[in-house]
Coordinates of C-alpha atoms in Angstrom, one line a residue:
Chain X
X1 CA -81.4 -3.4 -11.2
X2 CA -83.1 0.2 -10.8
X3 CA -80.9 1.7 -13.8
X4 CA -81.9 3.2 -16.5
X5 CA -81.0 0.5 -19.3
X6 CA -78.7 3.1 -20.6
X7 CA -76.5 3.3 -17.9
X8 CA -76.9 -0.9 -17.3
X9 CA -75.8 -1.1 -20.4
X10 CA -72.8 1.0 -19.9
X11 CA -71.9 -0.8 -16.9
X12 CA -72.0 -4.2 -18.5
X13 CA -69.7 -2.8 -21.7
X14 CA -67.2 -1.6 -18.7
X15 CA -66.9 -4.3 -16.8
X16 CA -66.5 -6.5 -19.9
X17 CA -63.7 -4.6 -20.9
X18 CA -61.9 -5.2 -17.2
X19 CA -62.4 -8.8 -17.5
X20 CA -60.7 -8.4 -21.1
X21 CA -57.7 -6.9 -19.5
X22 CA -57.3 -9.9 -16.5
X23 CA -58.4 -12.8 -19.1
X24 CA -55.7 -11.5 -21.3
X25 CA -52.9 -11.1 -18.8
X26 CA -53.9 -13.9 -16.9
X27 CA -53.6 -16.4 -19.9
X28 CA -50.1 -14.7 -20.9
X29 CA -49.4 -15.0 -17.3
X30 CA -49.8 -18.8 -17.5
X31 CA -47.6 -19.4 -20.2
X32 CA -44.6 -19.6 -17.7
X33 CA -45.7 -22.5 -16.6
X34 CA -43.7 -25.4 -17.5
X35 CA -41.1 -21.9 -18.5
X36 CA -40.4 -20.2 -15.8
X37 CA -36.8 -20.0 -14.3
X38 CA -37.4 -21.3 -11.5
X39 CA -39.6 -23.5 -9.4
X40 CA -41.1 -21.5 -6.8
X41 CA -41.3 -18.5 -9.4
X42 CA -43.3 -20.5 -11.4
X43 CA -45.9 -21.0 -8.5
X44 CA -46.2 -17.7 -8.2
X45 CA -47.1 -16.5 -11.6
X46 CA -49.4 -19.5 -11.8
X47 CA -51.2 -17.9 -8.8
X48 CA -51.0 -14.2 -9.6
X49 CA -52.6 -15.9 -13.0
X50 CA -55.2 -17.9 -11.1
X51 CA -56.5 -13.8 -9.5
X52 CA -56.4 -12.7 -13.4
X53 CA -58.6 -15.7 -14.4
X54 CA -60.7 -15.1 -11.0
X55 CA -61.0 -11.8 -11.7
X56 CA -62.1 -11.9 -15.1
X57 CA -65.2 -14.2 -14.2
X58 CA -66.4 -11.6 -11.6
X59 CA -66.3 -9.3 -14.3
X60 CA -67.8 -11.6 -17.1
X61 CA -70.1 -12.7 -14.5
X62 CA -71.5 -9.6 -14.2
X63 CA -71.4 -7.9 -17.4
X64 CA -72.9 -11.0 -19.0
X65 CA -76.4 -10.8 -16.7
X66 CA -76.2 -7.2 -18.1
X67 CA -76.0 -8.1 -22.1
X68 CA -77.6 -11.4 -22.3
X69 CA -74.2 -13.6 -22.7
X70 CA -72.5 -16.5 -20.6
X71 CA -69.3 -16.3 -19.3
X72 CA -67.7 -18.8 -21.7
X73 CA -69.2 -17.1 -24.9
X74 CA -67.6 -13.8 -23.5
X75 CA -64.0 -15.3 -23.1
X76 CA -63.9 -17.5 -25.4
X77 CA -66.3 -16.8 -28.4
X78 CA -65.2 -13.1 -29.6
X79 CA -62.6 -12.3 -32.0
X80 CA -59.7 -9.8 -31.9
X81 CA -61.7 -7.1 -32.7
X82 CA -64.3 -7.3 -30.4
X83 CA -61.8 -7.2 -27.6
X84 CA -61.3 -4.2 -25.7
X85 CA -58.0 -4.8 -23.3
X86 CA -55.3 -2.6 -23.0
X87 CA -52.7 -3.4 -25.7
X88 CA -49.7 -4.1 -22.9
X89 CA -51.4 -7.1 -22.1
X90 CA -51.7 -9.1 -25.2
X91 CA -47.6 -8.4 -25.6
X92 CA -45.6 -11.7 -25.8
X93 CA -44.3 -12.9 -22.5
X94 CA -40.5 -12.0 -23.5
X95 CA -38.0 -13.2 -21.1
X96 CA -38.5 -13.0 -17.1
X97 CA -37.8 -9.3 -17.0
X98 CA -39.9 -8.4 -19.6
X99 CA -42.5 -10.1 -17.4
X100 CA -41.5 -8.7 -14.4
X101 CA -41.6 -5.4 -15.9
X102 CA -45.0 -5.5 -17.3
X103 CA -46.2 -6.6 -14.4
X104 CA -44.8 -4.0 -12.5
X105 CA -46.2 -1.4 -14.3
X106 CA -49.4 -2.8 -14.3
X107 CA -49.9 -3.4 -10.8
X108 CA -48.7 0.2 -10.0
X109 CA -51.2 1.4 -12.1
X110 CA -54.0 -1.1 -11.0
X111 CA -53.4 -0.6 -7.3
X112 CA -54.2 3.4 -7.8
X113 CA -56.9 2.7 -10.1
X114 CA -59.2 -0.4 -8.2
X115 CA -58.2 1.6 -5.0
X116 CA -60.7 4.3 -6.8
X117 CA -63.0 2.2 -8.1
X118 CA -64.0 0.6 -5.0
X119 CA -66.0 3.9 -4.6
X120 CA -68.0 3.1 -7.5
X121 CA -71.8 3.8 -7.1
X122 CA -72.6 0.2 -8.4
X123 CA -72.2 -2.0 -5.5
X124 CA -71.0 -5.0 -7.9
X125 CA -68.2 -2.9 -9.3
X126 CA -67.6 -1.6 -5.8
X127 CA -67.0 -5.4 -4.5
X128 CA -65.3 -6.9 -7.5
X129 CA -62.8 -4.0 -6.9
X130 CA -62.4 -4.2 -3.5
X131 CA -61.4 -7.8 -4.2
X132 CA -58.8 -7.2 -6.5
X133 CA -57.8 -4.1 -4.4
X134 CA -56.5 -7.0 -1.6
X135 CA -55.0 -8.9 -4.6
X136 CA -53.3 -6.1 -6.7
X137 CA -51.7 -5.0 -3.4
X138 CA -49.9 -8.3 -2.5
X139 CA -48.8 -8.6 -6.3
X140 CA -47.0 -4.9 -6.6
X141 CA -44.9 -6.0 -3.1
X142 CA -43.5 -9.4 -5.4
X143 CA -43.2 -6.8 -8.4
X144 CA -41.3 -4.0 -6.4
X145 CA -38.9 -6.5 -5.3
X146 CA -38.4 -8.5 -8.8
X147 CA -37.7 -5.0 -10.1
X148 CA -34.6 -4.6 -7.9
X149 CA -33.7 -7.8 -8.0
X150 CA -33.2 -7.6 -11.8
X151 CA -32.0 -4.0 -11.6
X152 CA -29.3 -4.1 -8.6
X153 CA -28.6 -8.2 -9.9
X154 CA -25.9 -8.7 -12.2
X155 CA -25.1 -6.6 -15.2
X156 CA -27.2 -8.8 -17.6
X157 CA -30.5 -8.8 -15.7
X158 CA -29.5 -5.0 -14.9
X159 CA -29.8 -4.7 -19.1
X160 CA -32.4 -7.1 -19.8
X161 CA -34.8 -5.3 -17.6
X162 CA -33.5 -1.4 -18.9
X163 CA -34.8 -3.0 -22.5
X164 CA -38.0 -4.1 -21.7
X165 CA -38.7 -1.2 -19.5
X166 CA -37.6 1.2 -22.8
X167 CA -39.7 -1.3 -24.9
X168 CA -43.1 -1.2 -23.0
X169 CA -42.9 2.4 -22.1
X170 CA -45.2 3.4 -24.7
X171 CA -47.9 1.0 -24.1
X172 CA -48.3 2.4 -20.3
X173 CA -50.3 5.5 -21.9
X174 CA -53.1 4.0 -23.0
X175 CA -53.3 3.6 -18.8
X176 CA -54.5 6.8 -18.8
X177 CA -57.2 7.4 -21.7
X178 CA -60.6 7.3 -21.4
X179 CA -63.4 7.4 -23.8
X180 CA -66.5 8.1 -24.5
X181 CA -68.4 5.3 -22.4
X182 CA -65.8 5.7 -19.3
X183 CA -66.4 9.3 -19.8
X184 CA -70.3 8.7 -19.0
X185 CA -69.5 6.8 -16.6
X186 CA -67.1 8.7 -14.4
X187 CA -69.8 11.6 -14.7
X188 CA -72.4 9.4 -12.3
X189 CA -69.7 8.0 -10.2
X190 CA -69.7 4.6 -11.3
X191 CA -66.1 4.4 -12.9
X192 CA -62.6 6.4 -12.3
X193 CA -60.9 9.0 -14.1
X194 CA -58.0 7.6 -15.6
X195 CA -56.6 10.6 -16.7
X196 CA -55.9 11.6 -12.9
X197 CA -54.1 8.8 -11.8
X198 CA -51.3 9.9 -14.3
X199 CA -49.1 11.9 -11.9
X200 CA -49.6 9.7 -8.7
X201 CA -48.7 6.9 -11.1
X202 CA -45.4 8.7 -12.2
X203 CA -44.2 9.8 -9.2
X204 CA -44.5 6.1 -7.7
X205 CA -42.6 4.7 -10.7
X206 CA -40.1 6.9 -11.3
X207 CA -39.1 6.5 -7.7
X208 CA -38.7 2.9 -7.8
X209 CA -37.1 3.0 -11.3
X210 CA -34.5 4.9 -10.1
X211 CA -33.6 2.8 -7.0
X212 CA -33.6 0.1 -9.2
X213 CA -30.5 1.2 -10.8
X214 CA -32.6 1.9 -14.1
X215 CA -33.1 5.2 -16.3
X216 CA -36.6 6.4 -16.9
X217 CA -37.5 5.8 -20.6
X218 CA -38.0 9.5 -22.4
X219 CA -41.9 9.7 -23.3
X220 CA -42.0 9.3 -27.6
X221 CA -44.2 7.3 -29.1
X222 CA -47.4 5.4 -27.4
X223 CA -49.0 2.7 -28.6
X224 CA -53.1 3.0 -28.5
X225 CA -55.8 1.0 -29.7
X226 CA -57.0 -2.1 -27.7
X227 CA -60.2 -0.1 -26.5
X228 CA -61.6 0.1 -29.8
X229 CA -60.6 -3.3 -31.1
X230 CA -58.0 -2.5 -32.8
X231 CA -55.2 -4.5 -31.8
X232 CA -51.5 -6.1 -32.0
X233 CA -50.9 -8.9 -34.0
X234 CA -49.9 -11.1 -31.2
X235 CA -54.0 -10.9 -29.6
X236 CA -55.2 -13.2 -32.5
X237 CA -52.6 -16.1 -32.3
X238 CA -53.1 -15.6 -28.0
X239 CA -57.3 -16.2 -28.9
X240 CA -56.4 -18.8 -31.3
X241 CA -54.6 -20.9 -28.5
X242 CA -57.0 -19.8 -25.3
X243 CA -60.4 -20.3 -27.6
X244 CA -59.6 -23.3 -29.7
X245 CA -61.0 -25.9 -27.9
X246 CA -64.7 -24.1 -27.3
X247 CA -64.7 -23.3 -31.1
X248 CA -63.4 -26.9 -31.8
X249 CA -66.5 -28.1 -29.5
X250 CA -69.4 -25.7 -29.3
X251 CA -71.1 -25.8 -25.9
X252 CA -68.4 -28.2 -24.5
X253 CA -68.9 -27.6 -20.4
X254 CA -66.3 -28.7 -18.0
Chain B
X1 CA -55.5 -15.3 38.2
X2 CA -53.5 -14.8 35.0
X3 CA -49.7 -15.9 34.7
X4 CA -47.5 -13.8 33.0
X5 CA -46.9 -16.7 30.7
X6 CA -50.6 -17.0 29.8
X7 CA -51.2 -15.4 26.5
X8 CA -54.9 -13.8 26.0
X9 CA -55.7 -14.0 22.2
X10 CA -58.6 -11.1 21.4
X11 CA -60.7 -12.3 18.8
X12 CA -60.5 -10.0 15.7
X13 CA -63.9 -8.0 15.8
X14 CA -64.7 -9.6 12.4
X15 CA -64.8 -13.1 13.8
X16 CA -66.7 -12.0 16.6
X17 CA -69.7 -11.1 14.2
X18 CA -69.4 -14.5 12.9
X19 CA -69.8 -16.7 15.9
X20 CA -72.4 -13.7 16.8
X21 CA -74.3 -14.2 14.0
X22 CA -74.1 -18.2 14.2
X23 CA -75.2 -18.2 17.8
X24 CA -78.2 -16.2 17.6
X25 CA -79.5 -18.0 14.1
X26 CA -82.5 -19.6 14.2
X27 CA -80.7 -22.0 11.5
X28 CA -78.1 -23.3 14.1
X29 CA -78.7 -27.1 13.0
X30 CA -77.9 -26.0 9.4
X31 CA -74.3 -24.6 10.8
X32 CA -73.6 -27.6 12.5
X33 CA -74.3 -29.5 9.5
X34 CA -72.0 -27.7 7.3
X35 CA -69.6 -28.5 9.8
X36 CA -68.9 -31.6 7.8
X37 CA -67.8 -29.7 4.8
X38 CA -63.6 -28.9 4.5
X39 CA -61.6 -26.9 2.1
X40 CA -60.7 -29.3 -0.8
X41 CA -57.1 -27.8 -0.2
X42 CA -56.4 -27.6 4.0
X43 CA -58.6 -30.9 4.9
X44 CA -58.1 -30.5 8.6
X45 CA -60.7 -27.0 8.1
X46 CA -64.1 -26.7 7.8
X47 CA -65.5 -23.7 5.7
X48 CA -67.0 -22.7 9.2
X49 CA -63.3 -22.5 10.9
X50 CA -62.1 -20.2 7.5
X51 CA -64.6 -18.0 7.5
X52 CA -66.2 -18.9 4.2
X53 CA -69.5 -19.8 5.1
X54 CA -70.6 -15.9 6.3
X55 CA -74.5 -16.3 6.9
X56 CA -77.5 -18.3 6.9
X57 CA -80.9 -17.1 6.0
X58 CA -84.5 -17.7 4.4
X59 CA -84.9 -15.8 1.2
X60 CA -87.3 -16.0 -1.7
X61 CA -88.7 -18.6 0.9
X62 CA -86.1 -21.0 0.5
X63 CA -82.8 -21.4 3.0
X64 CA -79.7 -19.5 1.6
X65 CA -76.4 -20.1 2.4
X66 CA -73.7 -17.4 2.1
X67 CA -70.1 -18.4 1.1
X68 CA -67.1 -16.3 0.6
X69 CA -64.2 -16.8 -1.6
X70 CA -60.9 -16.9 -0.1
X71 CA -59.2 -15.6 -3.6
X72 CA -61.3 -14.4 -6.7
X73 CA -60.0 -17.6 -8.5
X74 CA -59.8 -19.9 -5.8
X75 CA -60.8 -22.9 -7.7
X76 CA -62.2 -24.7 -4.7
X77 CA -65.7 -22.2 -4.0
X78 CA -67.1 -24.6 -6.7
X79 CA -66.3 -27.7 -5.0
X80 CA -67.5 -26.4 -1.8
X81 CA -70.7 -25.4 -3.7
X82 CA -71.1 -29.4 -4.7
X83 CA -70.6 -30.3 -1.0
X84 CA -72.6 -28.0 0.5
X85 CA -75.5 -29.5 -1.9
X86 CA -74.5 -32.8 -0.9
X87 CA -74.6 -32.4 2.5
X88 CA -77.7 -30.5 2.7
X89 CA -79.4 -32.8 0.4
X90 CA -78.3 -35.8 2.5
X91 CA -80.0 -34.4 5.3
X92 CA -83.3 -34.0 3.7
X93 CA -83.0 -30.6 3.0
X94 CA -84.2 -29.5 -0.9
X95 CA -84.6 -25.9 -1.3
X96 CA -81.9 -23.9 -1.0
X97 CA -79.2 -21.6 -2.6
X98 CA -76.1 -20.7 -2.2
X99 CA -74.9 -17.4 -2.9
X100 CA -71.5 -16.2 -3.9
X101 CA -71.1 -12.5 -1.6
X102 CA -67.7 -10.6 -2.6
X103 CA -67.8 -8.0 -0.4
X104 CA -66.6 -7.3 2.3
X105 CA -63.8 -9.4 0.7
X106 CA -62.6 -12.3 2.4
X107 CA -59.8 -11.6 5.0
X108 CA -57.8 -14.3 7.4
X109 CA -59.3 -12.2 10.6
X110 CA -61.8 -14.3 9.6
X111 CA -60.4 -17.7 11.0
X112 CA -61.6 -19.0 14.5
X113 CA -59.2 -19.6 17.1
X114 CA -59.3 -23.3 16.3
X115 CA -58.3 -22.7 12.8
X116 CA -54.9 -21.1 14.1
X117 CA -53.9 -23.9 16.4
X118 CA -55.2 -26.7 13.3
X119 CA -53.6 -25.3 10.3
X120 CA -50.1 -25.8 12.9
X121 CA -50.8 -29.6 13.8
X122 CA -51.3 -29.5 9.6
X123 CA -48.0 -27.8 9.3
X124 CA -48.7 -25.1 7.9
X125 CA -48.1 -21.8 10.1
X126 CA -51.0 -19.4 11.0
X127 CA -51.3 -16.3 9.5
X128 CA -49.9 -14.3 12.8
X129 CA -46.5 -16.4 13.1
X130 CA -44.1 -17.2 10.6
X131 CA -42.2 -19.5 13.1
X132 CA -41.4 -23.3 11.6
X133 CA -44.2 -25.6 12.5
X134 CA -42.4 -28.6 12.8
X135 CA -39.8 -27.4 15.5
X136 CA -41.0 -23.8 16.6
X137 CA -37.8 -21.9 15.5
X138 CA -38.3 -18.3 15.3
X139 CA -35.8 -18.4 12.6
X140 CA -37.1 -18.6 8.8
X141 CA -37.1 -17.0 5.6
X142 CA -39.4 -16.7 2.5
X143 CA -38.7 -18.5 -0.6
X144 CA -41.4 -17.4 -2.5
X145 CA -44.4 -15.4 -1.7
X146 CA -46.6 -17.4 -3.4
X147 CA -47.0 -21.0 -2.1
X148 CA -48.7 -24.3 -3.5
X149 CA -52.1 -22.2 -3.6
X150 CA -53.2 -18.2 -4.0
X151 CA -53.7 -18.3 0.6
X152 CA -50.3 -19.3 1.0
X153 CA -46.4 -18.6 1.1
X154 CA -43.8 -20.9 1.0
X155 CA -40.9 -20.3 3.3
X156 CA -37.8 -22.1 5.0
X157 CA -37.1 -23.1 8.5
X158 CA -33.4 -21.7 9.3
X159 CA -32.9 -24.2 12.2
X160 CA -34.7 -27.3 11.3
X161 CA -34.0 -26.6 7.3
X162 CA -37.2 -27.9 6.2
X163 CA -39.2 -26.3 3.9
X164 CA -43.1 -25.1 5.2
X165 CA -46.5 -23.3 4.0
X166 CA -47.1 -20.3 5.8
X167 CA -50.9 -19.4 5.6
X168 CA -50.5 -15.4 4.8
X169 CA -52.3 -12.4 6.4
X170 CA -54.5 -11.4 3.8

């Protein structure tokens, strides 16, 4: 790498924190299994799981040549604290809407946000995006059409899905906030202002909301946190599951 | 002369460069090879047919092979990895790596023409038809859009009423 170990450095920290934010959702994702409502549903988040899981071992993969650690020490070796994904992600799975919602919002937002990054001026960041570009994409068509299935479905999945929309509301701001390193970072082209994805990002969600026979949430309070560590209490119990047996078994390889 | 019934299939450009790039390698016996080894998951294809295996080359003085994931999880690359050692080693050959490229990311205008017609003996329709496989009818629907792995769908024959994969355009 030609960097200056400054900006190396920087580049591993960020693309730890993506892998974070797909380890995390992938291994909620995966909790349907044996749960979910139906068969072929089931599949499905098991595969949309499976891109999580891929994706955060691109990411790991990477950051880990940068700061000295292994994949497996990254995922499944640092506590609560040291983890840096976005606070929607650790959430409890909740029922099939709340899941459906999440997801929604998420791959809204990740579509816009890898579709930038795949300009990144590290090539590595630039392919691992355009990657989950393709996969994001094919996600947010099942999403969009969960979302009016549950909405225009009968009057109980039309209110289980209004409550879950009104409770994760709040965690979809910390989409939008940078700091300091993705600051840097956006100033040499090698990451994407968050902060301007906020209106695209609106205006594609409130449009589908509203078709969805669903009211917009009013913006209150916002839940913030996850990129300094400090997070929910459901992340611990989540690590306590996903890490056990690599702390049980230190070193244990597949 | 061409009957009207005749249908010419064009080649997606990005399967062209393939077969380009395999024809004109000095490594051509190493390609055929490799022919041996199949996706874990659709038997009936070689990595060659899916467009996995993307190049062959000499770097750091040692052969390199060039593989593709279909999916960024797709838990099969690692098998592939053990069975492109295998094979190689079986033939004698010792130094070599294999190198994982992501981009450009993998895409199905990547599958040769004999992919298409295999993945339909298999039963699984080809990523440009989402007619049944088993009896041809033009008339089926999607159950899920996710199938028994990340590269397929599963969807129903309307006519026949049996259930199929359908290998998605990705």
């Amino acid at each position: 790498m030609s960097q200056s170990p400054a900006l190396a450095n920087d580049l591993g920290l960020f693309a730890r924190r993506l892998g974070d934010d797909a380890l995390v959702l992938g291994q909620r994702l995966c909790e349907w299994c044996s749960n979910a409502p139906m068969l072929e549903e089931e599949l499905a988040i098991a595969n949309i799981a499976l891109d999580y899981l891929g994706r955060a071992r691109m990411c790991y993969a990477y950051a880990g040549e940068i700061l000295g650690q292994t994949e497996d020490h990254l995922a499944f070796l640092r506590d609560a604290k040291d983890m840096e994904n976005l606070l929607v992600v650790e959430l409890p799975r909740g029922d099939f809407a709340f899941s459906c919602v999440r997801q929604f919002l998420i791959d809204e937002f990740e579509v816009l946000y890898f579709s930038g990054l795949k300009q990144s001026a590290e090539p590595q960041i630039a392919a691992i995006a355009e990657k989950t570009f393709k996969e994001i994409s094919y996600h947010q068509r099942r999403s969009r059409h969960w979302l009016r299935r549950l909405g225009l479905g009968t009057p109980e999945s039309q209110q289980r899905t209004q409550v879950a929309l009104d409770s994760l509301w709040g965690y979809c701001q910390e989409f939008f906030l940078m700091d300091h390193l993705e600051n840097r970072l956006c100033q040499t082209g090698h990451a994407v202002d968050r902060a301007g994805l906020t209106q695209t990002w609106q205006a594609a969600v409130l449009a589908h909301i509203a078709a969805c026979n669903l009211v917009v949430p009013e913006d209150g309070w916002a839940a913030k946190g996850g990129r300094q560590g400090v997070h929910t209490e459901h992340l611990g119990h989540l690590l306590a599951e996903m890490q056990v047996i690599q702390r049980s078994y230190p070193g244990l390889n597949w | 002369m061409v009957r009207a019934q005749q249908q010419l299939t064009l080649l997606p450009e990005a399967r062209f460069r393939l077969n380009r790039r395999r024809q004109s390698s000095a490594h051509l016996p190493v390609y055929q090879l490799l022919d041996q080894v199949k996706d874990p998951e659709i038997p009936v294809l070689s990595i060659w047919q899916l467009g996995i295996l993307q190049d062959i080359r000499v770097a750091d003085n040692e052969l390199c092979i060039v593989i593709t994931p279909t999916y960024s999880g797709c838990p099969a690359i690692s098998m592939i990895k053990a069975q492109i050692s295998e094979v190689l080693h079986g033939a004698g050959i010792r130094h070599f790596h294999i190198e994982v490229r992501l981009s450009p990311p993998w895409t199905t205008d990547w599958l040769d023409a004999d992919a298409r017609r295999l993945l339909k003996n298999y039963g699984i329709a080809p990523p440009d038809t989402t007619a049944c496989p088993q009896c041809g009818s033009a008339q089926t629907e999607v159950i899920s859009e996710f199938g028994s792995t990340a590269c397929k769908a599963l969807m129903r024959c309307l006519s026949c009423h049996e259930p199929f994969d359908y290998f998605r355009e990705f």
